[in-house]
């Protein structure tokens, strides 16, 4: 990390944590995807590096909070290891576990925990910079539904 950028990072984090988080927008089709999976009995969990209080507010405000069984997120100032969270969420009775992400780090966490990985080919992640290995790539949240339902057939 370039130490010269640290004041900028701190200013961004303070703004984001105070008010910027509330400016989020769901991608078209994201809520419909989660509602469909939830209505079909899928167990939905959120694993994020956002601080838990902020992540919980986003889930509530977006309408997603009622659809997910758990939120795995660090407490303010803390850290989590995504692969460890995913391993704790694994249920041996379920044949397939999915993780949707947009970075190579998330792809590695999914592989380490034994999850199938779908790359979100939308949003502001790094997945389209050639960083991700060849994976199931979706152009929209609803395209993920087709990938997930293939495992149920």
PDB file of C-alpha atoms in Angstrom:
ATOM      1  CA  UNK A   1       0.000   0.000   0.000  1.00  0.00           C
ATOM      2  CA  UNK A   2       1.063   3.511  -0.776  1.00  0.00           C
ATOM      3  CA  UNK A   3       1.170   5.312   2.584  1.00  0.00           C
ATOM      4  CA  UNK A   4       0.578   8.649   0.878  1.00  0.00           C
ATOM      5  CA  UNK A   5      -2.978   7.512   0.129  1.00  0.00           C
ATOM      6  CA  UNK A   6      -3.783   6.639   3.754  1.00  0.00           C
ATOM      7  CA  UNK A   7      -5.384  10.032   4.599  1.00  0.00           C
ATOM      8  CA  UNK A   8      -7.642   9.630   1.553  1.00  0.00           C
ATOM      9  CA  UNK A   9      -8.597   6.091   2.620  1.00  0.00           C
ATOM     10  CA  UNK A  10      -9.411   7.284   6.148  1.00  0.00           C
ATOM     11  CA  UNK A  11     -11.512  10.197   4.862  1.00  0.00           C
ATOM     12  CA  UNK A  12     -13.420   7.849   2.538  1.00  0.00           C
ATOM     13  CA  UNK A  13     -14.011   5.310   5.328  1.00  0.00           C
ATOM     14  CA  UNK A  14     -15.294   8.011   7.706  1.00  0.00           C
ATOM     15  CA  UNK A  15     -17.677   9.383   5.074  1.00  0.00           C
ATOM     16  CA  UNK A  16     -18.817   5.897   4.032  1.00  0.00           C
ATOM     17  CA  UNK A  17     -19.440   4.758   7.598  1.00  0.00           C
ATOM     18  CA  UNK A  18     -21.276   7.954   8.537  1.00  0.00           C
ATOM     19  CA  UNK A  19     -23.543   8.467   5.506  1.00  0.00           C
ATOM     20  CA  UNK A  20     -22.123   7.098   2.265  1.00  0.00           C
ATOM     21  CA  UNK A  21     -23.314   3.538   2.949  1.00  0.00           C
ATOM     22  CA  UNK A  22     -26.938   4.697   2.565  1.00  0.00           C
ATOM     23  CA  UNK A  23     -26.347   5.601  -1.091  1.00  0.00           C
ATOM     24  CA  UNK A  24     -26.218   1.941  -2.182  1.00  0.00           C
ATOM     25  CA  UNK A  25     -28.389   0.690  -5.036  1.00  0.00           C
ATOM     26  CA  UNK A  26     -29.309  -2.895  -5.769  1.00  0.00           C
ATOM     27  CA  UNK A  27     -28.486  -4.149  -9.231  1.00  0.00           C
ATOM     28  CA  UNK A  28     -31.498  -4.753 -11.445  1.00  0.00           C
ATOM     29  CA  UNK A  29     -32.805  -8.242 -10.747  1.00  0.00           C
ATOM     30  CA  UNK A  30     -30.847  -8.805  -7.500  1.00  0.00           C
ATOM     31  CA  UNK A  31     -33.848  -8.691  -5.165  1.00  0.00           C
ATOM     32  CA  UNK A  32     -35.918 -10.850  -7.529  1.00  0.00           C
ATOM     33  CA  UNK A  33     -33.114 -13.436  -7.672  1.00  0.00           C
ATOM     34  CA  UNK A  34     -32.906 -13.658  -3.890  1.00  0.00           C
ATOM     35  CA  UNK A  35     -36.689 -13.752  -3.473  1.00  0.00           C
ATOM     36  CA  UNK A  36     -36.928 -16.611  -5.989  1.00  0.00           C
ATOM     37  CA  UNK A  37     -34.164 -18.632  -4.354  1.00  0.00           C
ATOM     38  CA  UNK A  38     -35.632 -18.000  -0.892  1.00  0.00           C
ATOM     39  CA  UNK A  39     -39.123 -19.081  -2.021  1.00  0.00           C
ATOM     40  CA  UNK A  40     -37.618 -22.317  -3.385  1.00  0.00           C
ATOM     41  CA  UNK A  41     -36.059 -23.140  -0.030  1.00  0.00           C
ATOM     42  CA  UNK A  42     -32.475 -22.046  -0.650  1.00  0.00           C
ATOM     43  CA  UNK A  43     -30.590 -21.015   2.469  1.00  0.00           C
ATOM     44  CA  UNK A  44     -29.138 -17.567   1.856  1.00  0.00           C
ATOM     45  CA  UNK A  45     -26.278 -16.061   3.850  1.00  0.00           C
ATOM     46  CA  UNK A  46     -24.256 -12.886   3.403  1.00  0.00           C
ATOM     47  CA  UNK A  47     -20.482 -12.923   3.919  1.00  0.00           C
ATOM     48  CA  UNK A  48     -18.946  -9.458   3.629  1.00  0.00           C
ATOM     49  CA  UNK A  49     -16.000  -7.410   4.784  1.00  0.00           C
ATOM     50  CA  UNK A  50     -18.260  -4.429   5.485  1.00  0.00           C
ATOM     51  CA  UNK A  51     -18.566  -3.739   9.215  1.00  0.00           C
ATOM     52  CA  UNK A  52     -21.517  -5.700  10.653  1.00  0.00           C
ATOM     53  CA  UNK A  53     -23.619  -2.689  11.746  1.00  0.00           C
ATOM     54  CA  UNK A  54     -23.406  -1.111   8.283  1.00  0.00           C
ATOM     55  CA  UNK A  55     -24.018  -4.391   6.472  1.00  0.00           C
ATOM     56  CA  UNK A  56     -27.093  -5.042   8.641  1.00  0.00           C
ATOM     57  CA  UNK A  57     -28.478  -1.595   7.806  1.00  0.00           C
ATOM     58  CA  UNK A  58     -27.980  -2.199   4.080  1.00  0.00           C
ATOM     59  CA  UNK A  59     -29.725  -5.577   4.311  1.00  0.00           C
ATOM     60  CA  UNK A  60     -32.678  -4.090   6.177  1.00  0.00           C
ATOM     61  CA  UNK A  61     -33.069  -1.030   3.974  1.00  0.00           C
ATOM     62  CA  UNK A  62     -32.810  -3.101   0.780  1.00  0.00           C
ATOM     63  CA  UNK A  63     -35.413  -5.680   1.801  1.00  0.00           C
ATOM     64  CA  UNK A  64     -32.831  -8.464   1.696  1.00  0.00           C
ATOM     65  CA  UNK A  65     -32.593  -8.814   5.476  1.00  0.00           C
ATOM     66  CA  UNK A  66     -35.772 -10.885   5.706  1.00  0.00           C
ATOM     67  CA  UNK A  67     -34.442 -13.325   3.098  1.00  0.00           C
ATOM     68  CA  UNK A  68     -31.096 -14.248   4.638  1.00  0.00           C
ATOM     69  CA  UNK A  69     -30.437 -16.634   7.498  1.00  0.00           C
ATOM     70  CA  UNK A  70     -27.232 -15.013   8.658  1.00  0.00           C
ATOM     71  CA  UNK A  71     -24.837 -12.153   8.191  1.00  0.00           C
ATOM     72  CA  UNK A  72     -21.147 -12.968   8.506  1.00  0.00           C
ATOM     73  CA  UNK A  73     -19.309  -9.653   8.892  1.00  0.00           C
ATOM     74  CA  UNK A  74     -16.611  -8.190  11.123  1.00  0.00           C
ATOM     75  CA  UNK A  75     -17.367  -5.953  14.043  1.00  0.00           C
ATOM     76  CA  UNK A  76     -16.071  -2.388  13.548  1.00  0.00           C
ATOM     77  CA  UNK A  77     -12.286  -2.463  13.484  1.00  0.00           C
ATOM     78  CA  UNK A  78     -12.260  -6.274  13.229  1.00  0.00           C
ATOM     79  CA  UNK A  79     -11.578  -8.716  10.437  1.00  0.00           C
ATOM     80  CA  UNK A  80     -13.041 -11.963   9.174  1.00  0.00           C
ATOM     81  CA  UNK A  81     -11.671 -14.684   6.922  1.00  0.00           C
ATOM     82  CA  UNK A  82     -14.243 -15.414   4.218  1.00  0.00           C
ATOM     83  CA  UNK A  83     -13.171 -19.029   3.644  1.00  0.00           C
ATOM     84  CA  UNK A  84     -13.520 -19.788   7.369  1.00  0.00           C
ATOM     85  CA  UNK A  85     -17.002 -18.240   7.404  1.00  0.00           C
ATOM     86  CA  UNK A  86     -18.004 -20.270   4.358  1.00  0.00           C
ATOM     87  CA  UNK A  87     -16.709 -23.484   5.935  1.00  0.00           C
ATOM     88  CA  UNK A  88     -18.779 -22.815   9.066  1.00  0.00           C
ATOM     89  CA  UNK A  89     -21.880 -22.320   6.921  1.00  0.00           C
ATOM     90  CA  UNK A  90     -21.415 -25.596   5.006  1.00  0.00           C
ATOM     91  CA  UNK A  91     -24.103 -28.171   5.543  1.00  0.00           C
ATOM     92  CA  UNK A  92     -23.089 -31.727   4.622  1.00  0.00           C
ATOM     93  CA  UNK A  93     -26.665 -32.669   3.712  1.00  0.00           C
ATOM     94  CA  UNK A  94     -26.705 -30.112   0.903  1.00  0.00           C
ATOM     95  CA  UNK A  95     -25.047 -31.341  -2.294  1.00  0.00           C
ATOM     96  CA  UNK A  96     -23.987 -27.943  -3.642  1.00  0.00           C
ATOM     97  CA  UNK A  97     -22.934 -24.688  -2.050  1.00  0.00           C
ATOM     98  CA  UNK A  98     -22.582 -21.484  -4.091  1.00  0.00           C
ATOM     99  CA  UNK A  99     -20.636 -18.302  -3.501  1.00  0.00           C
ATOM    100  CA  UNK A 100     -21.111 -15.253  -5.733  1.00  0.00           C
ATOM    101  CA  UNK A 101     -18.308 -12.724  -5.821  1.00  0.00           C
ATOM    102  CA  UNK A 102     -16.278 -10.473  -8.053  1.00  0.00           C
ATOM    103  CA  UNK A 103     -12.651 -10.843  -6.996  1.00  0.00           C
ATOM    104  CA  UNK A 104      -9.966 -13.485  -7.179  1.00  0.00           C
ATOM    105  CA  UNK A 105      -9.806 -13.459  -3.364  1.00  0.00           C
ATOM    106  CA  UNK A 106     -13.455 -14.443  -3.188  1.00  0.00           C
ATOM    107  CA  UNK A 107     -12.887 -17.114  -5.803  1.00  0.00           C
ATOM    108  CA  UNK A 108     -10.039 -18.554  -3.694  1.00  0.00           C
ATOM    109  CA  UNK A 109     -12.193 -18.437  -0.529  1.00  0.00           C
ATOM    110  CA  UNK A 110     -14.964 -20.332  -2.308  1.00  0.00           C
ATOM    111  CA  UNK A 111     -12.543 -22.988  -3.567  1.00  0.00           C
ATOM    112  CA  UNK A 112     -10.954 -23.355  -0.142  1.00  0.00           C
ATOM    113  CA  UNK A 113     -14.381 -23.934   1.416  1.00  0.00           C
ATOM    114  CA  UNK A 114     -15.561 -26.318  -1.328  1.00  0.00           C
ATOM    115  CA  UNK A 115     -18.136 -23.977  -2.868  1.00  0.00           C
ATOM    116  CA  UNK A 116     -18.999 -23.474  -6.520  1.00  0.00           C
ATOM    117  CA  UNK A 117     -18.121 -19.934  -7.511  1.00  0.00           C
ATOM    118  CA  UNK A 118     -20.069 -17.648  -9.831  1.00  0.00           C
ATOM    119  CA  UNK A 119     -18.395 -14.427 -10.879  1.00  0.00           C
ATOM    120  CA  UNK A 120     -20.622 -11.378 -10.804  1.00  0.00           C
ATOM    121  CA  UNK A 121     -19.838  -9.792 -14.153  1.00  0.00           C
ATOM    122  CA  UNK A 122     -21.502  -6.549 -13.123  1.00  0.00           C
ATOM    123  CA  UNK A 123     -20.840  -4.054 -10.387  1.00  0.00           C
ATOM    124  CA  UNK A 124     -17.640  -2.470  -9.244  1.00  0.00           C
ATOM    125  CA  UNK A 125     -15.500  -5.510  -8.483  1.00  0.00           C
ATOM    126  CA  UNK A 126     -12.285  -6.503 -10.170  1.00  0.00           C
ATOM    127  CA  UNK A 127     -13.439  -9.658 -11.923  1.00  0.00           C
ATOM    128  CA  UNK A 128     -13.356  -8.353 -15.438  1.00  0.00           C
ATOM    129  CA  UNK A 129      -9.721  -7.288 -15.320  1.00  0.00           C
ATOM    130  CA  UNK A 130      -8.617 -10.817 -16.178  1.00  0.00           C
ATOM    131  CA  UNK A 131      -7.997 -11.489 -12.492  1.00  0.00           C
ATOM    132  CA  UNK A 132     -10.468 -14.372 -12.170  1.00  0.00           C
ATOM    133  CA  UNK A 133      -9.863 -17.870 -13.463  1.00  0.00           C
ATOM    134  CA  UNK A 134     -12.374 -19.222 -15.959  1.00  0.00           C
ATOM    135  CA  UNK A 135     -15.594 -19.566 -14.006  1.00  0.00           C
ATOM    136  CA  UNK A 136     -19.328 -19.319 -14.425  1.00  0.00           C
ATOM    137  CA  UNK A 137     -19.731 -15.636 -15.186  1.00  0.00           C
ATOM    138  CA  UNK A 138     -23.083 -13.910 -15.093  1.00  0.00           C
ATOM    139  CA  UNK A 139     -23.896 -10.639 -16.755  1.00  0.00           C
ATOM    140  CA  UNK A 140     -26.811  -9.962 -14.396  1.00  0.00           C
ATOM    141  CA  UNK A 141     -28.231 -11.226 -11.102  1.00  0.00           C
ATOM    142  CA  UNK A 142     -31.057 -13.064 -12.869  1.00  0.00           C
ATOM    143  CA  UNK A 143     -28.524 -14.924 -15.015  1.00  0.00           C
ATOM    144  CA  UNK A 144     -27.251 -16.411 -11.747  1.00  0.00           C
ATOM    145  CA  UNK A 145     -30.658 -18.009 -11.296  1.00  0.00           C
ATOM    146  CA  UNK A 146     -30.065 -20.165 -14.361  1.00  0.00           C
ATOM    147  CA  UNK A 147     -26.686 -21.305 -13.007  1.00  0.00           C
ATOM    148  CA  UNK A 148     -28.129 -22.120  -9.580  1.00  0.00           C
ATOM    149  CA  UNK A 149     -31.168 -23.940 -10.900  1.00  0.00           C
ATOM    150  CA  UNK A 150     -28.995 -26.194 -13.066  1.00  0.00           C
ATOM    151  CA  UNK A 151     -27.817 -27.803  -9.818  1.00  0.00           C
ATOM    152  CA  UNK A 152     -31.396 -28.578  -8.830  1.00  0.00           C
ATOM    153  CA  UNK A 153     -32.255 -30.435 -12.043  1.00  0.00           C
TER     154      UNK A 153
END
